Every structure is written in structure tokens, then in C-alpha cells.
Amino acid sequence: MLGDKYRVTAHGRLFAVIRGLCRGKALFDKISGMLINGIGAFIPAILPFLIA
């Protein structure tokens, strides 16, 4: 049985944590990558997403 005794997450909980980490980091990575390549790539790719 999974539980806090051995610090093992319950079934189905780990996927939610991994999904939350991936989703939270993607926007920052996309914006920083676009800014490195130039503002010309940033405006058409990110601005419509932020407005919607």
C-alpha cells in the first residue's frame, strides 16, 4: 500500500505534479526563447496568445 510512511505518492498523484510543472514552465521558456531570437519573433507568436 502506498502512503506517507515511506514517502511514496498515491497512485495518480505524481502525474498531476509532473503535468503542473511542465505546464507552468513552458510559457516562460517560450517567451525567453523568443526574446533571445528577437522581438520580431515574439510579437506574432506570443502576443495573440496573451490577448486571447
Coordinates of C-alpha atoms in Angstrom, one line a residue, residues 5-47:
K5 CA 5.1 6.1 5.8
Y6 CA 7.7 5.5 3.0
R7 CA 7.1 8.9 1.3
V8 CA 5.5 7.4 -1.7
T9 CA 2.9 9.3 -3.6
A10 CA -0.6 7.8 -4.1
H11 CA -1.5 6.4 -7.5
G12 CA -2.3 9.1 -10.0
R13 CA -0.9 12.0 -7.9
L14 CA 2.6 12.0 -9.5
F15 CA 1.2 12.6 -13.0
A16 CA -0.6 15.7 -11.8
V17 CA 2.6 17.1 -10.2
I18 CA 4.6 16.5 -13.3
R19 CA 1.9 17.9 -15.6
G20 CA 1.7 21.1 -13.4
L21 CA 5.5 21.6 -13.5
C22 CA 5.6 21.2 -17.3
R23 CA 2.7 23.5 -17.9
G24 CA 3.9 26.2 -15.6
K25 CA 7.4 26.4 -17.1
A26 CA 6.5 26.3 -20.8
L27 CA 5.3 29.9 -21.2
F28 CA 8.4 31.4 -19.6
D29 CA 10.6 29.2 -21.8
K30 CA 8.8 30.2 -24.9
I31 CA 8.9 33.9 -24.1
S32 CA 12.6 33.9 -23.1
G33 CA 13.4 31.9 -26.2
M34 CA 11.6 34.4 -28.4
L35 CA 13.2 37.4 -26.8
I36 CA 16.7 35.8 -27.4
N37 CA 15.8 35.4 -31.1
G38 CA 14.5 38.9 -31.3
I39 CA 11.3 40.9 -30.8
G40 CA 10.2 40.1 -34.4
A41 CA 9.6 36.5 -33.4
F42 CA 8.0 37.5 -30.1
I43 CA 5.1 39.6 -31.3
P44 CA 3.4 37.3 -33.9
A45 CA 3.9 34.2 -31.8
I46 CA 3.1 35.2 -28.2
L47 CA 1.1 38.4 -28.3

